[in-house]
GROMACS .gro file of C-alpha atoms in nm:
model
  439
    1MET     CA    1   0.009  -0.020  -0.053
    2ARG     CA    2   0.143   0.362  -0.101
    3ALA     CA    3   0.175   0.616   0.168
    4THR     CA    4  -0.090   0.896   0.028
    5TYR     CA    5  -0.038   1.267   0.107
    6GLU     CA    6  -0.320   1.265   0.398
    7ASP     CA    7  -0.085   1.014   0.562
    8LEU     CA    8   0.207   1.192   0.541
    9LEU     CA    9   0.037   1.499   0.676
   10ARG     CA   10  -0.082   1.309   0.974
   11ALA     CA   11   0.260   1.106   1.056
   12ALA     CA   12   0.418   1.498   1.030
   13ARG     CA   13   0.123   1.574   1.303
   14ARG     CA   14   0.232   1.280   1.547
   15ALA     CA   15   0.562   1.393   1.506
   16ALA     CA   16   0.503   1.776   1.578
   17VAL     CA   17   0.319   1.670   1.889
   18SER     CA   18   0.597   1.429   1.986
   19ALA     CA   19   0.806   1.711   1.957
   20LEU     CA   20   0.595   1.943   2.168
   21ARG     CA   21   0.553   1.678   2.491
   22GLY     CA   22   0.915   1.635   2.463
   23THR     CA   23   1.192   1.814   2.613
   24TYR     CA   24   1.537   1.923   2.405
   25PRO     CA   25   1.878   1.950   2.631
   26ASP     CA   26   2.045   2.043   2.358
   27GLU     CA   27   1.933   2.426   2.231
   28ALA     CA   28   2.196   2.410   1.946
   29GLU     CA   29   1.995   2.113   1.848
   30VAL     CA   30   1.697   2.207   1.887
   31LEU     CA   31   1.755   2.541   1.680
   32ALA     CA   32   1.931   2.349   1.388
   33ASP     CA   33   1.628   2.089   1.356
   34TRP     CA   34   1.392   2.410   1.332
   35ASP     CA   35   1.585   2.532   1.064
   36ALA     CA   36   1.542   2.212   0.894
   37VAL     CA   37   1.113   2.229   0.982
   38LEU     CA   38   1.103   2.604   0.871
   39GLY     CA   39   1.286   2.521   0.523
   40ALA     CA   40   1.083   2.204   0.464
   41THR     CA   41   0.779   2.411   0.528
   42ARG     CA   42   0.867   2.699   0.327
   43ASN     CA   43   0.924   2.448   0.037
   44HIS     CA   44   0.594   2.277   0.097
   45LEU     CA   45   0.388   2.604   0.069
   46ARG     CA   46   0.588   2.667  -0.235
   47TRP     CA   47   0.372   2.383  -0.409
   48LEU     CA   48   0.113   2.478  -0.246
   49ARG     CA   49   0.141   2.776  -0.492
   50THR     CA   50   0.170   2.997  -0.158
   51SER     CA   51   0.498   3.119   0.028
   52LEU     CA   52   0.588   3.269   0.391
   53LYS     CA   53   0.641   3.663   0.350
   54THR     CA   54   0.920   3.646   0.658
   55GLU     CA   55   1.248   3.606   0.539
   56PRO     CA   56   1.455   3.318   0.661
   57GLY     CA   57   1.702   3.349   0.902
   58ALA     CA   58   2.090   3.426   0.935
   59ARG     CA   59   2.181   3.082   1.070
   60GLU     CA   60   2.274   2.823   0.809
   61PRO     CA   61   2.071   2.525   0.738
   62ALA     CA   62   2.184   2.218   0.898
   63SER     CA   63   2.119   1.844   0.903
   64CYS     CA   64   1.861   1.744   1.119
   65SER     CA   65   1.875   1.505   1.408
   66ASP     CA   66   1.677   1.192   1.459
   67ASN     CA   67   1.452   1.362   1.747
   68SER     CA   68   1.128   1.453   1.702
   69LEU     CA   69   1.186   1.766   1.511
   70GLY     CA   70   1.447   1.619   1.289
   71ARG     CA   71   1.149   1.367   1.211
   72LEU     CA   72   0.890   1.651   1.168
   73ALA     CA   73   1.113   1.798   0.932
   74ARG     CA   74   1.147   1.493   0.735
   75THR     CA   75   0.763   1.388   0.692
   76ILE     CA   76   0.686   1.796   0.587
   77GLY     CA   77   0.952   1.701   0.333
   78ALA     CA   78   0.799   1.377   0.170
   79ALA     CA   79   0.470   1.501   0.204
   80ALA     CA   80   0.600   1.794  -0.039
   81ASP     CA   81   0.764   1.525  -0.253
   82ILE     CA   82   0.489   1.367  -0.361
   83LEU     CA   83   0.300   1.705  -0.489
   84ALA     CA   84   0.639   1.740  -0.677
   85VAL     CA   85   0.623   1.415  -0.875
   86GLN     CA   86   0.290   1.389  -0.982
   87ASP     CA   87   0.192   1.408  -1.374
   88SER     CA   88  -0.030   1.679  -1.520
   89VAL     CA   89  -0.352   1.455  -1.421
   90ALA     CA   90  -0.312   1.422  -1.130
   91ALA     CA   91  -0.176   1.775  -1.038
   92ALA     CA   92  -0.475   1.872  -1.171
   93ALA     CA   93  -0.585   1.818  -0.791
   94LEU     CA   94  -0.350   2.106  -0.736
   95ASP     CA   95  -0.603   2.334  -0.903
   96VAL     CA   96  -0.877   2.298  -0.684
   97ARG     CA   97  -0.822   2.650  -0.430
   98ASP     CA   98  -1.033   2.518  -0.127
   99ASP     CA   99  -0.799   2.198  -0.121
  100LEU     CA  100  -0.531   2.369  -0.197
  101ILE     CA  101  -0.619   2.635   0.107
  102ALA     CA  102  -0.727   2.338   0.394
  103ALA     CA  103  -0.390   2.177   0.261
  104ARG     CA  104  -0.165   2.527   0.378
  105ALA     CA  105  -0.335   2.580   0.671
  106GLU     CA  106  -0.267   2.184   0.793
  107VAL     CA  107   0.071   2.222   0.730
  108ALA     CA  108   0.127   2.569   0.836
  109ALA     CA  109  -0.090   2.418   1.183
  110ILE     CA  110   0.170   2.139   1.219
  111ALA     CA  111   0.466   2.413   1.139
  112ARG     CA  112   0.304   2.617   1.449
  113ILE     CA  113   0.330   2.297   1.626
  114GLY     CA  114   0.681   2.227   1.588
  115ALA     CA  115   0.763   2.604   1.654
  116GLU     CA  116   0.587   2.595   2.011
  117ALA     CA  117   0.821   2.301   2.105
  118VAL     CA  118   1.121   2.523   1.993
  119LEU     CA  119   0.996   2.797   2.207
  120ARG     CA  120   0.946   2.553   2.527
  121ASN     CA  121   1.299   2.463   2.469
  122THR     CA  122   1.485   2.773   2.425
  123LYS     CA  123   1.592   3.043   2.667
  124THR     CA  124   1.427   3.395   2.625
  125ARG     CA  125   1.741   3.596   2.530
  126THR     CA  126   1.814   3.295   2.261
  127PRO     CA  127   1.941   3.439   1.910
  128GLY     CA  128   1.665   3.427   1.700
  129ARG     CA  129   1.329   3.391   1.954
  130LEU     CA  130   1.195   3.738   1.786
  131HIS     CA  131   1.267   3.575   1.425
  132LEU     CA  132   1.070   3.281   1.557
  133LYS     CA  133   0.747   3.466   1.709
  134THR     CA  134   0.719   3.627   1.360
  135VAL     CA  135   0.722   3.338   1.180
  136ILE     CA  136   0.450   3.180   1.443
  137ALA     CA  137   0.227   3.476   1.380
  138GLU     CA  138   0.217   3.429   0.974
  139LEU     CA  139   0.176   3.033   1.054
  140GLU     CA  140  -0.156   3.120   1.238
  141GLU     CA  141  -0.251   3.342   0.957
  142ILE     CA  142  -0.232   3.091   0.769
  143ALA     CA  143  -0.344   2.818   0.959
  144GLY     CA  144  -0.668   3.000   1.016
  145ALA     CA  145  -0.766   3.060   0.668
  146ASP     CA  146  -0.940   2.713   0.628
  147SER     CA  147  -1.325   2.846   0.692
  148ARG     CA  148  -1.440   2.531   0.485
  149ARG     CA  149  -1.299   2.238   0.731
  150MET     CA  150  -1.415   1.968   0.509
  151GLY     CA  151  -1.100   1.795   0.443
  152LEU     CA  152  -0.816   1.761   0.174
  153GLY     CA  153  -0.999   1.647  -0.100
  154GLY     CA  154  -0.836   1.519  -0.373
  155LEU     CA  155  -0.490   1.622  -0.251
  156GLY     CA  156  -0.541   1.380   0.043
  157VAL     CA  157  -0.541   1.070  -0.169
  158LEU     CA  158  -0.253   1.177  -0.376
  159ALA     CA  159   0.034   0.924  -0.349
  160ALA     CA  160   0.375   0.809  -0.583
  161GLY     CA  161   0.600   0.522  -0.580
  162GLY     CA  162   0.618   0.237  -0.307
  163PRO     CA  163   0.485   0.278   0.063
  164GLY     CA  164   0.672   0.574   0.255
  165LEU     CA  165   0.677   0.396   0.605
  166THR     CA  166   0.798   0.095   0.662
  167SER     CA  167   0.780  -0.011   1.015
  168ALA     CA  168   0.483  -0.234   1.122
  169GLY     CA  169   0.422   0.011   1.377
  170LEU     CA  170   0.374   0.339   1.158
  171MET     CA  171   0.166   0.140   0.889
  172ILE     CA  172  -0.095   0.079   1.102
  173ALA     CA  173  -0.266   0.403   1.121
  174PRO     CA  174  -0.305   0.440   0.722
  175LEU     CA  175  -0.394   0.096   0.708
  176ALA     CA  176  -0.654   0.170   0.985
  177ALA     CA  177  -0.764   0.482   0.821
  178ARG     CA  178  -0.841   0.281   0.464
  179TRP     CA  179  -1.029  -0.012   0.702
  180GLU     CA  180  -1.280   0.248   0.812
  181ARG     CA  181  -1.318   0.460   0.511
  182VAL     CA  182  -1.409   0.113   0.311
  183HIS     CA  183  -1.666   0.054   0.553
  184THR     CA  184  -1.811   0.384   0.565
  185ALA     CA  185  -1.864   0.368   0.186
  186VAL     CA  186  -2.075   0.108   0.160
  187ASP     CA  187  -2.440   0.210   0.063
  188GLU     CA  188  -2.710   0.081   0.319
  189ALA     CA  189  -2.922  -0.093   0.047
  190SER     CA  190  -2.615  -0.290  -0.061
  191VAL     CA  191  -2.569  -0.425   0.316
  192LEU     CA  192  -2.603  -0.832   0.398
  193THR     CA  193  -2.621  -1.004   0.721
  194ARG     CA  194  -2.318  -1.217   0.649
  195GLU     CA  195  -2.127  -0.898   0.583
  196LEU     CA  196  -2.257  -0.743   0.921
  197ARG     CA  197  -2.176  -1.085   1.069
  198SER     CA  198  -1.836  -1.038   0.933
  199THR     CA  199  -1.807  -0.687   1.055
  200THR     CA  200  -1.857  -0.804   1.437
  201ALA     CA  201  -1.576  -1.070   1.389
  202GLN     CA  202  -1.340  -0.775   1.256
  203LEU     CA  203  -1.425  -0.561   1.543
  204ARG     CA  204  -1.342  -0.863   1.839
  205THR     CA  205  -1.025  -0.920   1.627
  206VAL     CA  206  -0.927  -0.589   1.628
  207GLY     CA  207  -1.016  -0.518   2.004
  208GLY     CA  208  -0.803  -0.862   2.092
  209GLN     CA  209  -0.512  -0.750   1.921
  210VAL     CA  210  -0.510  -0.355   2.076
  211TRP     CA  211  -0.600  -0.559   2.435
  212HIS     CA  212  -0.251  -0.755   2.360
  213VAL     CA  213  -0.071  -0.466   2.251
  214ALA     CA  214  -0.185  -0.258   2.578
  215THR     CA  215  -0.116  -0.557   2.795
  216HIS     CA  216   0.286  -0.590   2.641
  217VAL     CA  217   0.307  -0.226   2.687
  218LEU     CA  218   0.226  -0.263   3.039
  219SER     CA  219   0.439  -0.505   3.115
  220SER     CA  220   0.784  -0.411   2.935
  221PRO     CA  221   1.003  -0.277   3.167
  222HIS     CA  222   1.114  -0.091   2.892
  223ALA     CA  223   0.813   0.139   2.869
  224GLY     CA  224   0.939   0.455   3.094
  225LEU     CA  225   0.517   0.492   3.196
  226ASP     CA  226   0.431   0.707   3.466
  227VAL     CA  227   0.126   0.660   3.706
  228GLY     CA  228  -0.100   0.840   3.515
  229GLN     CA  229  -0.016   0.631   3.175
  230ARG     CA  230  -0.045   0.277   3.382
  231ARG     CA  231  -0.369   0.376   3.461
  232ASP     CA  232  -0.524   0.523   3.142
  233LEU     CA  233  -0.403   0.161   2.982
  234GLN     CA  234  -0.581  -0.018   3.255
  235VAL     CA  235  -0.884   0.144   3.164
  236ILE     CA  236  -0.833   0.076   2.793
  237ARG     CA  237  -0.795  -0.280   2.872
  238ARG     CA  238  -1.086  -0.285   3.125
  239ALA     CA  239  -1.327  -0.176   2.848
  240LEU     CA  240  -1.200  -0.386   2.584
  241ARG     CA  241  -1.303  -0.651   2.812
  242GLY     CA  242  -1.634  -0.532   2.843
  243PHE     CA  243  -1.674  -0.472   2.479
  244ASP     CA  244  -1.545  -0.833   2.378
  245SER     CA  245  -1.839  -0.986   2.632
  246HIS     CA  246  -2.105  -0.772   2.425
  247SER     CA  247  -1.952  -0.807   2.128
  248ARG     CA  248  -2.003  -1.210   2.202
  249LEU     CA  249  -2.376  -1.141   2.228
  250VAL     CA  250  -2.396  -0.987   1.903
  251GLU     CA  251  -2.224  -1.240   1.722
  252ARG     CA  252  -2.462  -1.501   1.927
  253ALA     CA  253  -2.749  -1.276   1.780
  254TRP     CA  254  -2.612  -1.283   1.436
  255ARG     CA  255  -2.685  -1.636   1.424
  256ARG     CA  256  -3.027  -1.606   1.454
  257ARG     CA  257  -3.096  -1.325   1.167
  258LEU     CA  258  -3.127  -1.387   0.832
  259SER     CA  259  -3.135  -1.151   0.535
  260ASP     CA  260  -3.361  -1.146   0.234
  261LEU     CA  261  -3.116  -0.989  -0.038
  262GLY     CA  262  -2.901  -1.278  -0.198
  263GLY     CA  263  -2.622  -1.184  -0.460
  264PRO     CA  264  -2.287  -1.086  -0.375
  265GLY     CA  265  -2.149  -0.919  -0.128
  266ASN     CA  266  -1.909  -0.650  -0.085
  267SER     CA  267  -1.557  -0.787   0.018
  268LEU     CA  268  -1.340  -0.493   0.026
  269ASP     CA  269  -1.397  -0.418   0.371
  270GLU     CA  270  -1.280  -0.784   0.444
  271THR     CA  271  -0.963  -0.690   0.199
  272ALA     CA  272  -0.886  -0.379   0.369
  273PHE     CA  273  -0.904  -0.557   0.721
  274LEU     CA  274  -0.679  -0.858   0.628
  275ASP     CA  275  -0.385  -0.610   0.498
  276LEU     CA  276  -0.453  -0.400   0.916
  277LYS     CA  277  -0.476  -0.795   1.003
  278ASP     CA  278  -0.116  -0.861   0.818
  279SER     CA  279   0.037  -0.565   0.930
  280MET     CA  280  -0.056  -0.628   1.286
  281ASP     CA  281   0.064  -0.953   1.315
  282GLU     CA  282   0.356  -0.839   1.143
  283LEU     CA  283   0.412  -0.675   1.476
  284LEU     CA  284   0.322  -0.904   1.735
  285ARG     CA  285   0.499  -1.162   1.593
  286ASP     CA  286   0.816  -1.367   1.488
  287ARG     CA  287   0.867  -1.704   1.340
  288GLY     CA  288   0.887  -1.840   1.703
  289GLY     CA  289   0.532  -1.707   1.788
  290LEU     CA  290   0.413  -1.394   1.965
  291ARG     CA  291   0.641  -1.164   2.095
  292SER     CA  292   0.787  -1.091   2.442
  293PRO     CA  293   0.676  -0.779   2.616
  294ARG     CA  294   1.075  -0.705   2.635
  295ASP     CA  295   1.092  -0.793   2.233
  296LEU     CA  296   0.790  -0.574   2.148
  297VAL     CA  297   0.850  -0.249   2.343
  298GLY     CA  298   1.217  -0.247   2.406
  299HIS     CA  299   1.242   0.123   2.432
  300ARG     CA  300   1.052   0.433   2.532
  301ARG     CA  301   1.024   0.551   2.196
  302SER     CA  302   0.896   0.185   2.062
  303ALA     CA  303   0.640   0.224   2.333
  304VAL     CA  304   0.507   0.595   2.202
  305VAL     CA  305   0.460   0.424   1.857
  306LEU     CA  306   0.249   0.167   2.018
  307ILE     CA  307   0.057   0.393   2.210
  308ASP     CA  308  -0.026   0.601   1.865
  309ALA     CA  309  -0.094   0.242   1.700
  310ILE     CA  310  -0.343   0.183   2.003
  311ASP     CA  311  -0.484   0.494   1.916
  312GLU     CA  312  -0.561   0.484   1.542
  313LEU     CA  313  -0.660   0.144   1.571
  314LEU     CA  314  -0.959   0.232   1.850
  315TRP     CA  315  -1.065   0.557   1.715
  316SER     CA  316  -1.086   0.375   1.336
  317ALA     CA  317  -1.283   0.072   1.545
  318LYS     CA  318  -1.513   0.284   1.708
  319GLN     CA  319  -1.625   0.448   1.343
  320VAL     CA  320  -1.654   0.087   1.244
  321ALA     CA  321  -1.902   0.011   1.536
  322GLY     CA  322  -2.080   0.315   1.421
  323HIS     CA  323  -2.137   0.274   1.118
  324GLN     CA  324  -2.235  -0.084   1.184
  325GLN     CA  325  -2.494   0.062   1.434
  326ARG     CA  326  -2.664   0.254   1.188
  327MET     CA  327  -2.634  -0.016   0.908
  328VAL     CA  328  -2.832  -0.226   1.147
  329SER     CA  329  -3.106   0.055   1.221
  330TRP     CA  330  -3.145   0.117   0.835
  331SER     CA  331  -3.210  -0.244   0.809
  332ILE     CA  332  -3.456  -0.288   1.049
  333ALA     CA  333  -3.638   0.019   0.979
  334ALA     CA  334  -3.645  -0.129   0.574
  335GLY     CA  335  -3.764  -0.461   0.731
  336ARG     CA  336  -3.511  -0.646   0.573
  337LEU     CA  337  -3.434  -0.884   0.885
  338PHE     CA  338  -3.559  -1.213   0.942
  339VAL     CA  339  -3.638  -1.303   1.287
  340PRO     CA  340  -3.774  -1.670   1.406
  341ARG     CA  341  -4.148  -1.609   1.390
  342HIS     CA  342  -4.218  -1.751   1.785
  343GLU     CA  343  -4.046  -1.445   1.885
  344ALA     CA  344  -4.180  -1.220   1.656
  345ALA     CA  345  -4.507  -1.389   1.814
  346GLN     CA  346  -4.385  -1.232   2.173
  347VAL     CA  347  -4.427  -0.917   2.009
  348GLU     CA  348  -4.718  -0.938   1.760
  349LEU     CA  349  -4.959  -1.259   1.773
  350ALA     CA  350  -5.074  -1.184   1.429
  351TYR     CA  351  -4.738  -1.409   1.332
  352LEU     CA  352  -4.896  -1.716   1.493
  353ARG     CA  353  -5.220  -1.686   1.241
  354ARG     CA  354  -5.265  -1.894   0.962
  355PRO     CA  355  -5.250  -1.661   0.649
  356GLY     CA  356  -5.586  -1.630   0.552
  357GLY     CA  357  -5.718  -1.847   0.761
  358GLY     CA  358  -5.850  -2.218   0.728
  359ALA     CA  359  -5.669  -2.527   0.674
  360ARG     CA  360  -5.349  -2.357   0.508
  361LEU     CA  361  -5.014  -2.381   0.681
  362LEU     CA  362  -4.873  -2.162   0.961
  363GLN     CA  363  -4.661  -1.887   0.849
  364PRO     CA  364  -4.313  -1.976   0.791
  365TRP     CA  365  -4.043  -2.041   1.026
  366TRP     CA  366  -3.866  -1.758   0.993
  367VAL     CA  367  -4.065  -1.420   0.914
  368ARG     CA  368  -3.974  -1.088   0.815
  369THR     CA  369  -4.027  -0.775   1.033
  370ASP     CA  370  -3.969  -0.410   1.060
  371ARG     CA  371  -4.074  -0.425   1.425
  372ALA     CA  372  -3.794  -0.304   1.649
  373GLY     CA  373  -3.960  -0.480   1.953
  374CYS     CA  374  -3.781  -0.804   1.759
  375PHE     CA  375  -3.424  -0.688   1.788
  376GLY     CA  376  -3.401  -0.524   2.107
  377GLU     CA  377  -3.164  -0.819   2.210
  378LEU     CA  378  -2.944  -0.754   1.927
  379THR     CA  379  -2.975  -0.359   1.904
  380ARG     CA  380  -2.914  -0.303   2.287
  381ASP     CA  381  -2.630  -0.539   2.258
  382LEU     CA  382  -2.478  -0.303   1.965
  383THR     CA  383  -2.545   0.017   2.170
  384GLU     CA  384  -2.327  -0.077   2.448
  385ALA     CA  385  -2.018  -0.273   2.231
  386THR     CA  386  -2.045   0.069   2.052
  387ASP     CA  387  -2.042   0.255   2.387
  388SER     CA  388  -1.729   0.043   2.533
  389LEU     CA  389  -1.510   0.090   2.210
  390ARG     CA  390  -1.597   0.473   2.255
  391ALA     CA  391  -1.450   0.465   2.606
  392ALA     CA  392  -1.158   0.293   2.491
  393SER     CA  393  -1.082   0.526   2.193
  394ASP     CA  394  -1.123   0.866   2.450
  395MET     CA  395  -0.910   0.722   2.684
  396ALA     CA  396  -0.675   0.646   2.414
  397ARG     CA  397  -0.681   0.991   2.292
  398ARG     CA  398  -0.604   1.124   2.610
  399LEU     CA  399  -0.318   0.907   2.621
  400ALA     CA  400  -0.156   0.957   2.298
  401GLY     CA  401  -0.247   1.333   2.326
  402THR     CA  402  -0.503   1.427   2.057
  403SER     CA  403  -0.806   1.475   2.279
  404ARG     CA  404  -0.901   1.765   2.136
  405PHE     CA  405  -0.803   1.740   1.819
  406SER     CA  406  -1.079   1.747   1.541
  407ARG     CA  407  -1.006   1.446   1.341
  408ARG     CA  408  -1.189   1.319   1.026
  409THR     CA  409  -1.482   1.118   1.094
  410ALA     CA  410  -1.724   0.870   0.986
  411ASP     CA  411  -2.013   1.071   1.170
  412PRO     CA  412  -2.279   1.196   1.006
  413VAL     CA  413  -2.221   1.534   1.170
  414VAL     CA  414  -1.858   1.722   1.092
  415ARG     CA  415  -1.698   1.802   1.431
  416LEU     CA  416  -1.508   2.150   1.450
  417SER     CA  417  -1.132   2.202   1.593
  418SER     CA  418  -1.107   2.382   1.913
  419ALA     CA  419  -0.802   2.418   2.187
  420TYR     CA  420  -0.629   2.123   2.245
  421VAL     CA  421  -0.475   2.104   2.621
  422ASP     CA  422  -0.318   1.811   2.746
  423LEU     CA  423  -0.454   1.662   3.081
  424ALA     CA  424  -0.118   1.506   3.181
  425SER     CA  425   0.106   1.792   3.073
  426GLY     CA  426  -0.113   2.107   3.003
  427ILE     CA  427   0.037   2.166   2.707
  428ALA     CA  428  -0.178   2.386   2.475
  429ASP     CA  429  -0.205   2.317   2.106
  430GLN     CA  430  -0.335   2.608   1.862
  431GLY     CA  431  -0.338   2.370   1.532
  432GLN     CA  432  -0.601   2.208   1.382
  433GLU     CA  433  -0.628   1.857   1.208
  434VAL     CA  434  -0.880   1.935   0.867
  435PRO     CA  435  -1.204   1.734   0.961
  436GLY     CA  436  -1.387   1.555   0.626
  437PRO     CA  437  -1.616   1.259   0.546
  438GLY     CA  438  -1.305   0.978   0.548
  439ARG     CA  439  -1.051   0.959   0.809
   0.00000   0.00000   0.00000
C-alpha cells in the first residue's frame, strides 16, 4: 500500500505533537532542527502555491537530528515530494482552490506546533526567538484561513512510488484509516447480514489485538510509563474486555438473523481488514510465535509508537462500530431482517395466525419484520459494545495526546476543531487537523 499525502500529513502532526511533549537538552540541536522544519515548510508551501513572507533567519540550514523535530522536518519534506512528482493529470488536484487552502492550513498548523516546541526548549534571550515569533504569527494566519473545514479533497489521496512508511507500527495508522473508509463508503441498500456478521468478527479481532498490545506495553520494563499512563492503559483494557463480552452476544444474535437479499456481497472491507491484520501480525509476531513484552517494547520510543497505534486502531474501530450500528438500524426500519416466528409472535400475535385462515399452513419458521421490538436484544448489545469501544477510544486519545484534535470522522456531523490542552502536561495546541467524511 502506498502512503498518501494525507497519511504523511497525519504522520507529520504526530511527530509535531511528540516534539511538543518532549524535552530538548541541547539548545543548538533544537535550533538546527527548527531550521530544517522551517526550510521544509517553506518548500512545501511553494508547492501549494503560496509562500512565507518572513525572510529566512541568519543561520545556515544544517542537517536535522533523529529527534521528533528532525522527524517532523523529514516528514513535511516527504509530503512535499508527493506533490512534486505528480503527473499532469494528478496535478490537476492542485487547481482546486479550497483544497489548496485546506492543505496550506494543515501544513502551517503542524509547523506551528513545532515552533511552539522550540519556544518551550529555548531561553528567552536566545538569538532568533524574535524571528521565530514572527514566523509563528504568519503560520497562525495561514492555519486560520481554512473556513470550510471539510478535508483535503483530491489532494489527500495523492501518492507516489511505494510505501513511504516501512515500519509495521507506523503502517498501522494508514491501514486502519483505509479499513474505516471502506466501511463507511458502503451503501445501506447493498448490505447483507453476512457482511454485518463479518464486521462484528473484524471488530472483535481488532479489539483483541489492541488488548494484547496494551498488555505488552504495561508489562514491558522498558516502556517508561508514569502512573497516569499505566492507569489509562488499564482503563483501556477494561473497556476492551467489556466490548468483547458484548460483541460475543452480538455475534450470537447474528446466528439467529437472516437477510432476505441474495447475490454477491462487498468484500472490499474484508480485503482492507486483512491488510490491517497482516500489519498487526507482523508487529506482534516473529518466527517463534508471539513476541514477548521485552521484544515488542524494547525502549521508550517503541512504547510511544505503540500508544499511537492503539489510538489509531481504536478510533477507526469506533467509527466502524458506529457505522455498523447505523446500518443495522436502517435494515430494521426497512424490514430487511428475518427473525424466528416464535420471537416475532411475542411482539405481535398476528404472526401465529394462519395466512387467510382455514387449513393453510402456518407462516414460515422465519418471518421478515420491521418491528423494533423483535430486535431489542441485538440493538441493545450493539449499543453497549459501541459504547465500550467509544470509552476505550476516548481514553486512548487522551493517552496519545490527541484528545481535542478535530479528526476526520465517519459520523454524519463534522466536528470543528477546538483548542487542545493535554490533561497530563497542560500543553496547549493551537493547530488544527482538517475534518472530512473519511479519516
